[in-house]
Amino acid sequence: VTLADFFTYTVSDGNGGTDTATLKINVIGLNDAPQVVAATASVSEEGLAGGLADSVGTSDTTNSAVSSGKVTVSDVDNDPLTVKLAAPLTTLTSGGQTVTWGVSTDGHTLTGSAGGSDVIKATIDNSGNYSVSLLKAIDHATAGAEDIKSIDIGLSMPSKLRRVTSNFISLETFSTNVCSGTSTSGRTAS
């Protein structure tokens, strides 16, 4: 945003002669960084095939393996934004194998895989609309108990940030909570 301010001034030669002029000052604004309001997606292993929905243990709000919503992204300069997903820094395992992450070329799909099978998939569009799908159970610290595993998935807006500062990637996160599912007898769904 560019703003202009005007100042009118008068100069005198001390002998009665004067002249009036106007000074225009242009203030050229910087390209401000985009803003992100984090969101939380909750998925549950109870929603997987063979998962055991329950009402005991850690209070979860869903028995669904899929969650969708919106991460609020905005730019005070009204520049178009390109939103991309970034792999979480948390190490996860599924079936005892490490989950490895891959991001699509456009950055809109993040897939975590272990042992040749997809475990979790997240998608987002440039407006911030996202979907998270849990496709396979992940390993939890305490087997047979219901708990929540949080995964921070990164967001970047490189097209905007490249115009502001080169070689700088700013990550904001939204959390994905994965709730394990157990039956009332304590058997874990697999």
Tab-separated table of N, CA and C in Angstrom, residues 33-39 71-75 81 83 155-157 170-174:
chain	number	residue	atom	x	y	z
A	33	ALA	N	3.872	-9.989	5.552
A	33	ALA	CA	3.760	-11.453	5.572
A	33	ALA	C	2.303	-11.858	5.763
A	34	PRO	N	1.930	-13.010	5.230
A	34	PRO	CA	0.562	-13.498	5.418
A	34	PRO	C	0.325	-13.903	6.870
A	35	GLN	N	-0.932	-14.006	7.233
A	35	GLN	CA	-1.321	-14.421	8.576
A	35	GLN	C	-1.995	-15.787	8.501
A	36	VAL	N	-1.756	-16.600	9.524
A	36	VAL	CA	-2.353	-17.925	9.605
A	36	VAL	C	-2.949	-18.093	10.997
A	37	VAL	N	-4.182	-18.569	11.046
A	37	VAL	CA	-4.801	-18.945	12.312
A	37	VAL	C	-4.848	-20.469	12.324
A	38	ALA	N	-4.127	-21.057	13.258
A	38	ALA	CA	-4.003	-22.512	13.308
A	38	ALA	C	-5.355	-23.180	13.542
A	39	ALA	N	-5.462	-24.429	13.127
A	39	ALA	CA	-6.670	-25.223	13.301
A	39	ALA	C	-6.274	-26.590	13.840
A	71	VAL	N	-8.191	-23.810	7.719
A	71	VAL	CA	-7.148	-23.015	8.356
A	71	VAL	C	-7.324	-21.609	7.778
A	72	THR	N	-7.483	-20.619	8.633
A	72	THR	CA	-7.686	-19.257	8.141
A	72	THR	C	-6.351	-18.677	7.692
A	73	VAL	N	-6.257	-18.335	6.413
A	73	VAL	CA	-5.076	-17.698	5.849
A	73	VAL	C	-5.509	-16.370	5.240
A	74	SER	N	-4.709	-15.337	5.459
A	74	SER	CA	-5.062	-14.029	4.917
A	74	SER	C	-3.806	-13.219	4.642
A	75	ASP	N	-3.989	-12.154	3.884
A	75	ASP	CA	-2.884	-11.275	3.540
A	75	ASP	C	-3.406	-9.843	3.512
A	81	LEU	N	-2.504	-16.113	-2.344
A	81	LEU	CA	-1.623	-16.963	-1.546
A	81	LEU	C	-1.554	-18.367	-2.132
A	83	VAL	N	-0.734	-21.961	-0.620
A	83	VAL	CA	-0.570	-22.646	0.655
A	83	VAL	C	-0.049	-24.050	0.380
A	155	LEU	N	2.579	-25.606	7.577
A	155	LEU	CA	2.029	-24.871	6.441
A	155	LEU	C	3.040	-23.833	6.019
A	156	SER	N	3.203	-23.654	4.725
A	156	SER	CA	4.063	-22.583	4.241
A	156	SER	C	3.352	-21.861	3.110
A	157	MET	N	3.708	-20.623	2.937
A	157	MET	CA	3.171	-19.828	1.840
A	157	MET	C	4.355	-19.239	1.084
A	170	SER	N	8.569	-19.657	6.325
A	170	SER	CA	7.899	-19.529	7.610
A	170	SER	C	6.886	-20.649	7.742
A	171	LEU	N	6.963	-21.379	8.822
A	171	LEU	CA	6.032	-22.486	9.031
A	171	LEU	C	5.062	-22.154	10.149
A	172	GLU	N	3.814	-22.347	9.884
A	172	GLU	CA	2.774	-22.327	10.900
A	172	GLU	C	2.247	-23.748	10.944
A	173	THR	N	1.626	-24.124	12.007
A	173	THR	CA	1.174	-25.503	12.099
A	173	THR	C	-0.303	-25.604	12.408
A	174	PHE	N	-0.874	-26.700	11.975
A	174	PHE	CA	-2.147	-27.099	12.550
A	174	PHE	C	-1.949	-28.491	13.090
